[in-house]
Amino acid sequence: MAFNPCCRILLSMTLLWVQHYLPSVANAKIPPNITTDRDALLALKARISYDPHSILANNWSTNVSVCDWVGVTCGFSHHRVTVLDLSFMGLVGTIPPHVGNLSFLVTLAIPNNSFHGSIPIELAHLYRLRILYFRFNNLDGEIPSGMGLLSRLEYLNLANNHFTGTIPSSLSNLTSLYLFALSYNALSGSVPSSFFNLSRLQGIYLAGNKLSGPIPSISYNMPSIQTIDLRDNEMSGELPKNMFDHLPNLQDLVSENQLDGGLPSSLFKCKQLQYLSLWSNKLTGRLPTEIGNLTALRVIYLDLNNFEGRLPLEIGNLGMLIDMALSNNSFEGRVPLEIGNLTMLTILYLSDNHFEGEIPSEVGNLRNLKVLNMGRNNFDGAIPFEIFNITTIRIIDLTLNKLSGHLPSNIGLFLPNVQRLFPNWHNSELYI
Ligand SMILES: *[C@@H]1O[C@H](CO)[C@@H](O)[C@H](O)[C@H]1NC(C)=O
Ligand SMILES: *[C@@H]1O[C@H](CO)[C@@H](O)[C@H](O)[C@H]1NC(C)=O
Ligand SMILES: *[C@@H]1O[C@H](CO)[C@@H](O)[C@H](O)[C@H]1NC(C)=O
Ligand SMILES: *[C@@H]1O[C@H](CO)[C@@H](O)[C@H](O)[C@H]1NC(C)=O
Ligand SMILES: *[C@@H]1O[C@H](CO)[C@@H](O)[C@H](O)[C@H]1NC(C)=O
Ligand SMILES: *[C@@H]1O[C@H](CO)[C@@H](O)[C@H](O)[C@H]1NC(C)=O
Ligand SMILES: *[C@@H]1O[C@H](CO)[C@@H](O)[C@H](O)[C@H]1NC(C)=O
Ligand SMILES: *[C@@H]1O[C@H](CO)[C@@H](O)[C@H](O)[C@H]1NC(C)=O
Ligand SMILES: *[C@@H]1O[C@H](CO)[C@@H](O)[C@H](O)[C@H]1NC(C)=O
Ligand SMILES: *[C@@H]1O[C@H](CO)[C@@H](O)[C@H](O)[C@H]1NC(C)=O
Ligand SMILES: *[C@@H]1O[C@H](CO)[C@@H](O)[C@H](O)[C@H]1NC(C)=O
């Protein structure tokens, strides 16, 4: 009895299917166990080309359970590898795809080694991962977009490697993230705005890449965000007007880029802001009176921009300030007396502006000052004697102003820590 041709084809297809799939179906029935983990770790060990302290060479012995290996932690009940921590071991090598078989892994930490090569896409299988910490290695290639599948990831730190390409937008699916650090790589393209929709995110660190385009506008309330660090990129455009309406708990804003436009008024709602570093942009406009609302500020770097106008006397509210750098702008007018309220200041840079009038004697109240640079302005009048009561001072630069008067002859007595003193040699009446 002959088979109907059609059924013969069907039968042979079924046989093919059985031959092809049965072995893997059989494999799948043996659940991965600690042997799988051991094989993965041995594959990793085999990829280590240099182990300066022979840590793995001596310790990762197959005589003992992998759970006793240095850097390896196993789960209490299921006896599978949950933590692989090879931090600071000086290891040179690559990451084999087998690491993707450590299916119970929660923490994968290899910071401060010399792992090179790319991230195997198999790591996207590690769906239990919460911590992925690869900082300070030599890893390169693109960040696999499959990493967007690691939905439990809370801490993603790939900083200080050589990753290229763009930031995969799939990473904005990592809704559990609280830290997102890709600083000091060679990433390009723009910052996907969808990152500013991760409700647990506390810190975004993207400094030292080649990121371009505008800072994305933020349209969701992000009370969790404390730090945004975009320094040393090539981002341009204005700070989005309403950006800071949604960042009520922002503490650190760092962006040395090519930004232009003014400081948006929403910025002054960030009452928790402590560190505002926007130096070396192309920012314009005035420092508004609302600057005085940022009473938590400890550091303000606005130097090397195109700011103009007078300093509002409200800067006197910023009593927590330690560093203030406003040099190389077009600020003008008198320096408000209220500057004397900033008694915690250690660094005051007002140089290379168009300030005029007398240097307020209240500067003498700044009894923690180490550096006072008011050079290259239009200050006139006498140098206030009170400055010489600041015994902590190490550098005073008052060059290229229109100052007059005498400096005390025993200036070294007054200022025991002074290392450099720049009197205005263009002022004929000034001498030491
Ligand atoms: C683990 O699985 C392998 C097959 O992958 C098997 O040979 C071995 O017996 C299993 N070991 C344990 C402890 O279950
Ligand atoms: C490997 O290191 C661990 C932790 O330091 C130690 O407890 C264990 O005895 C070492 N094993 C071997 C074989 O050296
Ligand atoms: C592991 O076994 C080898 C022999 O197979 C032995 O020489 C070595 O000392 C053993 N190492 C440990 C840590 O037990
Ligand atoms: C583990 O991963 C490697 C490479 O990704 C693969 O070849 C191997 O079959 C996997 N499975 C086991 C049980 O080791
Ligand atoms: C980690 O490596 C970097 C770069 O090599 C180095 O600057 C840093 O001090 C290292 N950290 C530690 C804790 O060793
Ligand atoms: C995020 O995940 C959803 C489903 O989980 C998927 O449809 C979407 O494509 C993912 N987004 C990105 C940018 O990968
Ligand atoms: C932001 O998150 C909200 C709620 O989680 C969601 O509805 C919205 O689609 C997200 N928007 C973007 C641009 O991802
Ligand atoms: C600054 O503070 C004053 C007084 O607390 C408040 O009225 C004003 O709205 C604040 N400005 C901004 C931009 O938050
Ligand atoms: C300066 O400090 C004094 C008290 O030392 C305070 O009364 C005054 O309001 C402050 N001025 C400003 C502008 O903050
Ligand atoms: C600051 O301005 C002065 C005078 O215009 C200029 O000589 C100096 O190079 C500027 N500093 C920087 C870092 O550009
Ligand atoms: C500066 O110090 C001298 C004593 O060295 C003191 O007599 C004078 O009152 C001080 N001036 C100010 C403004 O504190």
Coordinates of C-alpha atoms and ligand atoms in Angstrom, one line a residue:
M1 CA 0.0 0.0 0.0
A2 CA 1.5 3.2 -1.2
F3 CA 1.4 6.4 0.9
N4 CA -0.4 9.2 -0.5
P5 CA 2.4 11.6 -1.7
C6 CA 1.1 14.3 0.4
C7 CA 1.1 12.2 3.6
R8 CA 4.6 10.9 2.7
I9 CA 5.9 14.4 2.8
L10 CA 4.1 15.1 6.0
L11 CA 5.6 12.0 7.6
S12 CA 9.1 12.8 6.5
M13 CA 8.7 16.3 7.8
T14 CA 7.5 14.9 11.1
L15 CA 10.6 12.7 11.2
L16 CA 12.8 15.6 10.5
W17 CA 11.2 17.6 13.2
V18 CA 11.6 14.7 15.7
Q19 CA 15.2 14.2 14.7
H20 CA 15.9 17.9 14.9
Y21 CA 14.1 18.9 18.0
L22 CA 14.0 15.8 20.2
P23 CA 17.6 16.1 21.5
S24 CA 17.1 19.7 22.5
V25 CA 13.7 18.9 24.0
A26 CA 15.5 16.1 26.0
N27 CA 18.2 18.6 27.0
A28 CA 15.7 21.1 28.2
K29 CA 14.2 18.5 30.5
I30 CA 17.5 18.4 32.5
P31 CA 17.2 21.6 34.4
P32 CA 20.4 23.7 34.6
N33 CA 22.1 23.1 37.9
I34 CA 25.3 24.0 39.7
T35 CA 27.2 22.0 37.1
T36 CA 26.0 24.5 34.5
D37 CA 27.2 27.3 36.7
R38 CA 30.5 25.5 37.2
D39 CA 31.0 25.1 33.4
A40 CA 30.2 28.8 32.9
L41 CA 32.7 29.8 35.5
L42 CA 35.3 27.5 34.1
A43 CA 34.7 29.0 30.7
L44 CA 35.3 32.4 32.2
K45 CA 38.5 31.2 33.9
A46 CA 39.7 29.9 30.6
R47 CA 39.2 33.4 29.1
I48 CA 41.5 35.0 31.7
S49 CA 44.8 35.6 30.0
Y50 CA 46.5 37.3 33.0
D51 CA 45.7 36.8 36.7
P52 CA 48.4 38.8 38.4
H53 CA 47.7 37.5 41.9
S54 CA 46.9 34.0 40.7
I55 CA 43.6 34.3 42.5
L56 CA 41.5 32.2 40.1
A57 CA 44.3 29.9 39.2
N58 CA 44.8 28.9 42.8
N59 CA 41.3 29.2 44.1
W60 CA 38.9 28.1 41.4
S61 CA 39.7 24.4 41.9
T62 CA 37.2 21.8 40.7
N63 CA 37.9 19.7 43.8
V64 CA 35.7 22.0 45.8
S65 CA 32.2 23.3 45.1
V66 CA 32.1 26.5 43.1
C67 CA 30.2 27.9 46.0
D68 CA 33.5 28.0 47.9
W69 CA 35.3 29.8 45.1
V70 CA 36.5 33.3 45.8
G71 CA 34.1 35.9 44.4
V72 CA 31.3 33.4 44.1
T73 CA 28.2 33.3 46.3
C74 CA 25.4 30.7 46.0
G75 CA 21.8 30.9 47.0
F76 CA 21.0 29.4 50.3
S77 CA 18.2 27.1 49.2
H78 CA 18.6 26.5 45.4
H79 CA 22.4 26.2 45.6
R80 CA 23.0 28.1 42.4
V81 CA 25.4 31.0 41.8
T82 CA 23.8 34.3 42.7
V83 CA 26.8 36.6 43.0
L84 CA 29.9 36.8 40.9
D85 CA 32.1 39.5 42.3
L86 CA 35.6 39.8 40.7
S87 CA 36.2 43.4 41.7
F88 CA 39.7 44.8 41.8
M89 CA 41.6 41.6 40.9
G90 CA 43.7 43.0 38.0
L91 CA 42.3 40.3 35.7
V92 CA 42.8 40.5 31.9
G93 CA 40.5 38.6 29.7
T94 CA 37.2 38.5 27.9
I95 CA 33.6 37.6 29.1
P96 CA 32.5 34.4 27.4
P97 CA 28.9 33.9 26.4
H98 CA 28.6 31.1 29.0
V99 CA 28.2 33.7 31.7
G100 CA 24.7 34.0 30.3
N101 CA 24.1 30.5 31.7
L102 CA 24.4 31.7 35.3
S103 CA 20.6 31.9 35.3
F104 CA 20.3 32.7 39.1
L105 CA 22.8 35.5 39.0
V106 CA 21.7 38.6 40.8
T107 CA 25.0 40.5 41.0
L108 CA 27.7 40.6 38.3
A109 CA 30.5 42.8 39.4
I110 CA 33.9 43.0 37.7
P111 CA 34.9 46.7 38.3
N112 CA 38.6 47.6 38.1
N113 CA 40.0 44.8 36.0
S114 CA 41.1 44.7 32.4
F115 CA 38.3 42.8 30.7
H116 CA 38.2 43.6 27.0
G117 CA 36.0 42.6 24.1
S118 CA 32.3 43.1 23.9
I119 CA 29.4 42.3 26.2
P120 CA 28.0 38.9 25.0
I121 CA 24.4 39.2 24.0
E122 CA 23.8 36.1 26.1
L123 CA 24.0 38.3 29.2
A124 CA 20.5 39.4 28.3
H125 CA 19.3 35.9 29.6
L126 CA 20.3 36.9 33.1
Y127 CA 16.8 38.1 33.9
R128 CA 17.3 37.9 37.7
L129 CA 20.2 40.5 37.5
R130 CA 19.9 43.5 39.8
I131 CA 23.4 44.7 39.7
L132 CA 25.6 44.9 36.6
Y133 CA 28.9 46.7 37.5
F134 CA 31.6 46.8 34.8
R135 CA 33.2 50.2 35.6
F136 CA 36.9 50.6 34.9
N137 CA 37.6 47.9 32.3
N138 CA 38.5 48.0 28.6
L139 CA 35.2 46.7 27.2
D140 CA 34.2 47.9 23.8
G141 CA 31.6 47.4 21.0
E142 CA 28.0 48.4 21.3
I143 CA 25.9 48.0 24.4
P144 CA 23.6 45.1 23.4
S145 CA 20.1 46.3 23.1
G146 CA 19.0 43.0 24.6
M147 CA 20.0 44.4 27.9
G148 CA 16.7 46.2 27.9
L149 CA 15.3 42.7 28.8
L150 CA 17.0 42.7 32.2
S151 CA 13.8 44.1 33.8
R152 CA 14.9 43.7 37.4
L153 CA 18.2 45.6 36.9
E154 CA 18.5 48.3 39.5
Y155 CA 22.2 49.3 39.1
L156 CA 23.8 49.6 35.7
N157 CA 27.3 50.9 35.7
L158 CA 29.3 50.5 32.5
A159 CA 31.4 53.7 33.1
N160 CA 35.1 54.0 32.1
N161 CA 35.1 51.5 29.2
H162 CA 35.3 52.0 25.5
F163 CA 31.8 51.4 24.4
T164 CA 30.7 52.9 21.1
G165 CA 27.4 53.4 19.3
T166 CA 24.3 54.9 20.7
I167 CA 22.5 54.4 24.0
P168 CA 20.0 51.7 23.2
S169 CA 16.5 53.0 23.7
S170 CA 15.6 49.6 25.0
L171 CA 17.3 50.5 28.2
S172 CA 14.5 52.8 29.0
N173 CA 12.5 49.6 29.7
L174 CA 14.6 49.0 32.8
T175 CA 12.0 50.4 35.1
S176 CA 13.7 49.2 38.3
L177 CA 16.9 51.2 37.6
Y178 CA 18.0 53.6 40.3
L179 CA 21.5 54.2 38.9
F180 CA 22.4 54.5 35.2
A181 CA 26.0 55.2 34.6
L182 CA 27.6 55.1 31.1
S183 CA 30.2 57.9 31.7
Y184 CA 33.6 58.0 30.1
N185 CA 32.9 55.8 27.0
A186 CA 32.7 56.8 23.4
L187 CA 29.0 56.8 23.0
S188 CA 27.4 59.1 20.4
G189 CA 23.9 60.1 19.4
S190 CA 21.4 61.7 21.6
V191 CA 20.0 61.0 25.0
P192 CA 16.7 59.2 24.7
S193 CA 14.1 61.2 26.5
S194 CA 12.4 58.0 27.7
F195 CA 15.1 57.7 30.4
F196 CA 13.5 60.6 32.2
N197 CA 10.5 58.3 32.7
L198 CA 12.1 55.7 34.9
S199 CA 10.4 56.3 38.2
R200 CA 13.1 55.0 40.5
L201 CA 16.1 56.6 38.8
Q202 CA 18.2 58.6 41.2
G203 CA 21.3 59.2 39.1
I204 CA 22.0 59.6 35.4
Y205 CA 25.8 59.7 34.7
L206 CA 26.6 60.2 31.0
A207 CA 29.7 62.4 31.3
G208 CA 32.7 62.1 29.0
N209 CA 31.1 60.7 25.8
K210 CA 30.3 62.2 22.4
L211 CA 26.6 62.7 23.0
S212 CA 25.1 65.4 21.0
G213 CA 21.7 67.0 20.4
P214 CA 19.6 68.7 23.0
I215 CA 19.0 67.8 26.6
P216 CA 15.7 66.0 26.4
S217 CA 12.7 67.7 27.9
I218 CA 11.3 66.0 30.9
S219 CA 7.5 65.7 31.0
Y220 CA 7.0 63.3 33.9
N221 CA 7.5 64.1 37.5
M222 CA 10.7 62.6 38.6
P223 CA 11.0 63.1 42.3
S224 CA 13.6 60.3 42.6
I225 CA 16.3 62.0 40.5
Q226 CA 19.1 63.5 42.5
T227 CA 22.0 63.7 40.0
I228 CA 22.2 64.5 36.3
D229 CA 25.8 64.5 35.0
L230 CA 26.2 65.2 31.3
R231 CA 29.6 67.0 31.5
D232 CA 32.1 66.7 28.7
N233 CA 29.8 65.9 25.8
E234 CA 28.7 67.8 22.7
M235 CA 25.2 68.6 23.7
S236 CA 23.7 71.8 22.4
G237 CA 20.5 73.9 22.6
E238 CA 18.9 75.4 25.6
L239 CA 18.1 73.9 28.9
P240 CA 14.5 72.9 28.4
K241 CA 12.2 75.5 30.0
N242 CA 10.1 73.2 32.1
M243 CA 12.7 70.6 32.7
F244 CA 13.2 71.5 36.4
D245 CA 9.5 71.6 37.1
H246 CA 9.7 67.8 37.3
L247 CA 12.9 67.5 39.3
P248 CA 12.0 68.7 42.8
N249 CA 14.8 66.8 44.5
L250 CA 17.6 67.4 42.1
Q251 CA 20.9 67.9 44.0
D252 CA 23.6 67.8 41.3
L253 CA 23.4 69.2 37.8
V254 CA 26.6 69.0 35.8
S255 CA 26.6 69.9 32.2
E256 CA 29.7 71.2 30.5
N257 CA 28.6 71.2 26.9
Q258 CA 27.7 73.7 24.2
L259 CA 24.4 74.8 25.7
D260 CA 23.1 78.3 25.0
G261 CA 20.2 80.4 26.1
G262 CA 19.5 81.4 29.7
L263 CA 18.9 79.6 32.9
P264 CA 15.2 78.6 32.9
S265 CA 13.3 79.9 35.8
S266 CA 12.1 76.4 36.7
L267 CA 15.7 75.8 37.8
F268 CA 15.2 77.9 40.8
K269 CA 12.5 75.6 42.1
C270 CA 15.2 72.9 42.8
K271 CA 15.5 73.8 46.5
Q272 CA 17.7 70.8 47.1
L273 CA 20.3 71.8 44.5
Q274 CA 23.8 71.6 46.0
Y275 CA 26.1 71.3 43.0
L276 CA 25.4 73.4 39.9
S277 CA 28.1 73.2 37.3
L278 CA 27.4 74.7 34.0
W279 CA 30.8 76.1 33.2
S280 CA 32.1 76.2 29.7
N281 CA 28.9 76.5 27.8
K282 CA 27.5 79.4 25.8
L283 CA 24.9 80.4 28.3
T284 CA 23.5 84.0 28.3
G285 CA 21.3 86.3 30.2
R286 CA 21.4 87.4 33.8
L287 CA 21.6 85.7 37.1
P288 CA 18.1 86.3 38.4
T289 CA 17.2 87.3 41.9
E290 CA 15.7 83.8 42.3
I291 CA 19.2 82.4 42.6
G292 CA 18.7 83.3 46.2
N293 CA 16.1 80.5 46.5
L294 CA 18.8 77.9 46.0
T295 CA 19.8 78.0 49.6
A296 CA 21.3 74.5 49.6
L297 CA 23.9 75.4 47.0
R298 CA 27.4 74.4 48.0
V299 CA 29.1 74.8 44.6
I300 CA 28.2 77.1 41.7
Y301 CA 30.4 77.0 38.6
L302 CA 29.1 79.3 35.8
D303 CA 32.5 80.5 34.5
L304 CA 33.3 80.6 30.8
N305 CA 29.8 81.5 29.6
N306 CA 28.3 84.7 28.3
F307 CA 26.3 85.8 31.3
E308 CA 25.8 89.5 31.8
G309 CA 24.3 92.1 34.1
R310 CA 24.7 92.7 37.8
L311 CA 25.0 90.1 40.5
P312 CA 21.7 90.1 42.5
L313 CA 22.2 90.9 46.1
E314 CA 20.2 87.7 46.8
I315 CA 23.4 85.7 46.4
G316 CA 23.9 86.7 50.0
N317 CA 21.3 84.0 50.8
L318 CA 23.6 81.2 49.6
G319 CA 25.2 80.8 53.0
M320 CA 26.2 77.2 52.3
L321 CA 28.4 78.1 49.3
I322 CA 31.9 76.7 49.4
D323 CA 33.0 77.3 45.8
M324 CA 31.7 80.1 43.5
A325 CA 33.2 80.6 40.0
L326 CA 31.7 83.3 37.8
S327 CA 34.9 84.2 35.9
N328 CA 35.0 84.8 32.1
N329 CA 31.6 86.2 31.7
S330 CA 30.3 89.7 31.1
F331 CA 29.0 90.4 34.6
E332 CA 29.1 94.1 35.4
G333 CA 28.4 96.7 38.1
R334 CA 29.3 96.5 41.8
V335 CA 29.8 93.3 43.7
P336 CA 27.0 93.3 46.3
L337 CA 28.1 93.8 49.9
E338 CA 26.0 90.7 50.6
I339 CA 28.9 88.6 49.3
G340 CA 30.2 89.0 52.8
N341 CA 27.4 86.6 54.0
L342 CA 29.0 83.7 52.2
T343 CA 31.3 82.9 55.1
M344 CA 31.9 79.3 54.1
L345 CA 33.4 80.2 50.8
T346 CA 36.8 78.8 50.1
I347 CA 37.0 79.7 46.4
L348 CA 35.8 82.9 44.9
Y349 CA 36.4 83.5 41.2
L350 CA 35.1 86.8 39.7
S351 CA 37.9 87.4 37.3
D352 CA 37.6 88.3 33.7
N353 CA 34.3 90.2 33.9
H354 CA 33.3 93.9 33.8
F355 CA 32.8 94.4 37.6
E356 CA 33.4 97.9 38.8
G357 CA 33.4 100.1 41.9
E358 CA 35.2 99.3 45.1
I359 CA 35.8 95.8 46.3
P360 CA 33.4 95.5 49.2
S361 CA 35.2 95.4 52.5
E362 CA 32.8 92.6 53.5
V363 CA 35.0 90.3 51.5
G364 CA 37.1 90.4 54.6
N365 CA 34.3 88.4 56.3
L366 CA 35.1 85.3 54.2
R367 CA 37.4 83.8 56.8
N368 CA 37.6 80.4 55.1
L369 CA 38.7 81.8 51.7
K370 CA 41.7 80.1 50.1
V371 CA 41.5 81.6 46.6
L372 CA 40.3 85.1 45.8
N373 CA 40.5 86.0 42.1
M374 CA 39.1 89.3 41.1
G375 CA 41.6 90.0 38.4
R376 CA 40.9 91.6 35.0
N377 CA 37.8 93.7 36.0
N378 CA 37.3 97.4 36.4
F379 CA 37.5 97.5 40.2
D380 CA 38.8 100.8 41.6
G381 CA 39.5 102.4 44.9
A382 CA 41.7 101.0 47.6
I383 CA 42.2 97.3 48.3
P384 CA 40.1 96.8 51.5
F385 CA 42.5 96.2 54.3
E386 CA 40.1 93.6 55.7
I387 CA 41.2 91.2 53.0
F388 CA 44.4 90.8 54.9
N389 CA 42.6 89.5 57.9
I390 CA 41.8 86.3 55.9
T391 CA 44.6 84.1 57.3
T392 CA 43.5 81.1 55.3
I393 CA 44.1 82.7 52.0
R394 CA 46.7 81.2 49.6
I395 CA 46.1 83.0 46.3
I396 CA 45.0 86.5 45.7
D397 CA 44.8 87.8 42.2
L398 CA 43.7 91.4 41.7
T399 CA 45.7 92.1 38.6
L400 CA 44.5 94.4 35.8
N401 CA 42.0 96.5 37.7
K402 CA 42.2 100.2 38.6
L403 CA 43.0 99.7 42.3
S404 CA 45.1 102.1 44.3
G405 CA 46.5 102.4 47.7
H406 CA 49.0 100.6 49.8
L407 CA 49.5 97.0 50.7
P408 CA 50.8 96.4 54.2
S409 CA 54.6 96.1 54.2
N410 CA 54.5 93.1 56.5
I411 CA 52.0 91.3 54.4
G412 CA 53.6 87.9 55.0
L413 CA 52.7 88.3 58.7
F414 CA 49.1 88.9 57.9
L415 CA 48.8 86.1 55.3
P416 CA 51.0 83.3 56.5
N417 CA 49.6 80.9 53.9
V418 CA 49.9 83.1 50.9
Q419 CA 51.7 81.5 48.0
R420 CA 51.0 83.8 45.1
L421 CA 50.1 87.4 45.2
F422 CA 49.3 89.3 42.1
P423 CA 49.2 93.0 42.9
N424 CA 48.1 95.3 40.1
W425 CA 51.4 96.4 38.6
H426 CA 49.5 98.7 36.3
N427 CA 48.4 100.8 39.3
S428 CA 51.2 103.3 39.9
E429 CA 50.3 103.9 43.5
L430 CA 50.2 100.3 44.6
Y431 CA 53.3 98.8 46.1
I432 CA 54.4 96.3 48.6
Ligands
LIG1 C1 23.4 18.6 36.6 O1 23.0 18.5 35.2 C2 23.9 17.6 34.5 C3 23.5 17.7 33.0 O2 23.7 19.0 32.6 C4 23.9 16.3 35.0 O3 24.8 15.4 34.3 C5 24.2 16.3 36.5 O4 24.0 15.0 37.0 C6 23.4 17.2 37.2 N1 23.9 17.4 38.6 C7 23.1 17.5 39.6 C8 23.8 17.7 40.9 O5 21.9 17.5 39.5
LIG2 C1 39.3 30.1 48.0 O1 39.0 31.3 48.6 C2 38.1 31.2 49.6 C3 37.8 32.6 50.1 O2 39.0 33.3 50.3 C4 38.6 30.3 50.7 O3 37.6 30.2 51.7 C5 38.9 29.0 50.1 O4 39.5 28.1 51.1 C6 39.8 29.1 49.0 N1 39.9 27.8 48.3 C7 41.0 27.3 47.8 C8 41.0 26.0 47.2 O5 42.1 28.0 47.9
LIG3 C1 42.7 19.1 44.0 O1 43.0 17.8 43.5 C2 44.3 17.6 43.0 C3 44.4 16.2 42.5 O2 43.3 15.9 41.7 C4 45.3 17.9 44.1 O3 46.6 17.8 43.6 C5 45.1 19.2 44.8 O4 45.9 19.4 45.9 C6 43.6 19.4 45.2 N1 43.5 20.7 45.6 C7 42.7 21.0 46.7 C8 42.6 22.5 47.0 O5 42.2 20.2 47.3
LIG4 C1 25.9 27.6 28.1 O1 26.3 28.6 27.2 C2 27.1 28.2 26.1 C3 27.5 29.4 25.3 O2 26.5 30.4 25.3 C4 26.5 27.1 25.4 O3 27.3 26.6 24.3 C5 26.1 26.0 26.3 O4 25.4 25.0 25.6 C6 25.2 26.5 27.4 N1 24.6 25.5 28.3 C7 25.2 24.8 29.2 C8 24.3 23.8 30.0 O5 26.4 24.9 29.5
LIG5 C1 39.9 51.7 39.7 O1 40.6 52.0 38.5 C2 40.8 53.4 38.3 C3 41.4 53.5 36.9 O2 42.5 52.6 36.8 C4 41.6 54.0 39.3 O3 41.7 55.4 39.1 C5 40.9 53.8 40.7 O4 41.7 54.3 41.7 C6 40.7 52.3 40.9 N1 39.9 52.2 42.1 C7 40.3 51.5 43.1 C8 39.4 51.5 44.3 O5 41.3 50.8 43.0
LIG6 C1 10.0 47.7 26.0 O1 9.3 46.5 26.3 C2 8.1 46.3 25.6 C3 7.5 45.1 26.1 O2 8.1 44.6 27.2 C4 8.4 46.2 24.1 O3 7.2 46.1 23.4 C5 9.1 47.5 23.7 O4 9.5 47.3 22.3 C6 10.4 47.7 24.5 N1 10.9 49.0 24.2 C7 12.1 49.1 23.7 C8 12.5 50.5 23.3 O5 12.8 48.1 23.5
LIG7 C1 6.2 57.1 30.8 O1 5.6 56.3 31.8 C2 4.2 56.3 31.8 C3 3.8 55.6 33.1 O2 4.7 54.6 33.5 C4 3.7 55.7 30.6 O3 2.4 55.7 30.5 C5 4.3 56.5 29.4 O4 3.9 55.9 28.2 C6 5.8 56.6 29.5 N1 6.2 57.5 28.4 C7 7.3 57.3 27.7 C8 7.7 58.3 26.7 O5 8.0 56.3 27.9
LIG8 C1 11.6 81.8 45.4 O1 11.2 81.9 46.7 C2 10.1 82.8 46.9 C3 9.9 82.9 48.4 O2 10.0 81.6 49.0 C4 8.9 82.3 46.2 O3 7.9 83.2 46.4 C5 9.2 82.1 44.7 O4 8.1 81.5 44.0 C6 10.4 81.3 44.5 N1 10.8 81.2 43.2 C7 11.0 80.1 42.5 C8 11.4 80.2 41.0 O5 10.8 79.0 43.0
LIG9 C1 23.1 88.5 55.2 O1 23.3 88.0 56.5 C2 22.6 88.8 57.4 C3 22.9 88.2 58.8 O2 24.2 87.9 58.8 C4 21.1 88.7 57.2 O3 20.4 89.5 58.1 C5 20.8 89.2 55.8 O4 19.5 89.0 55.4 C6 21.7 88.5 54.8 N1 21.5 89.1 53.5 C7 21.1 88.4 52.5 C8 20.9 89.1 51.2 O5 21.1 87.2 52.5
LIG10 C1 39.3 84.2 30.4 O1 39.3 85.5 29.9 C2 40.6 86.0 29.7 C3 40.5 87.4 29.3 O2 39.5 87.6 28.3 C4 41.4 85.2 28.7 O3 42.7 85.6 28.6 C5 41.4 83.7 29.2 O4 42.0 82.9 28.3 C6 40.0 83.2 29.5 N1 40.1 81.9 30.1 C7 39.7 80.8 29.5 C8 39.9 79.6 30.2 O5 39.3 80.9 28.3
LIG11 C1 41.6 92.7 61.3 O1 42.5 92.2 62.3 C2 43.0 93.2 63.1 C3 44.0 92.5 64.1 O2 44.9 91.8 63.4 C4 41.9 93.8 63.9 O3 42.3 94.8 64.7 C5 40.8 94.3 63.0 O4 39.7 94.7 63.7 C6 40.4 93.2 62.0 N1 39.5 93.8 61.0 C7 38.4 93.2 60.7 C8 37.6 94.0 59.7 O5 38.1 92.2 61.1

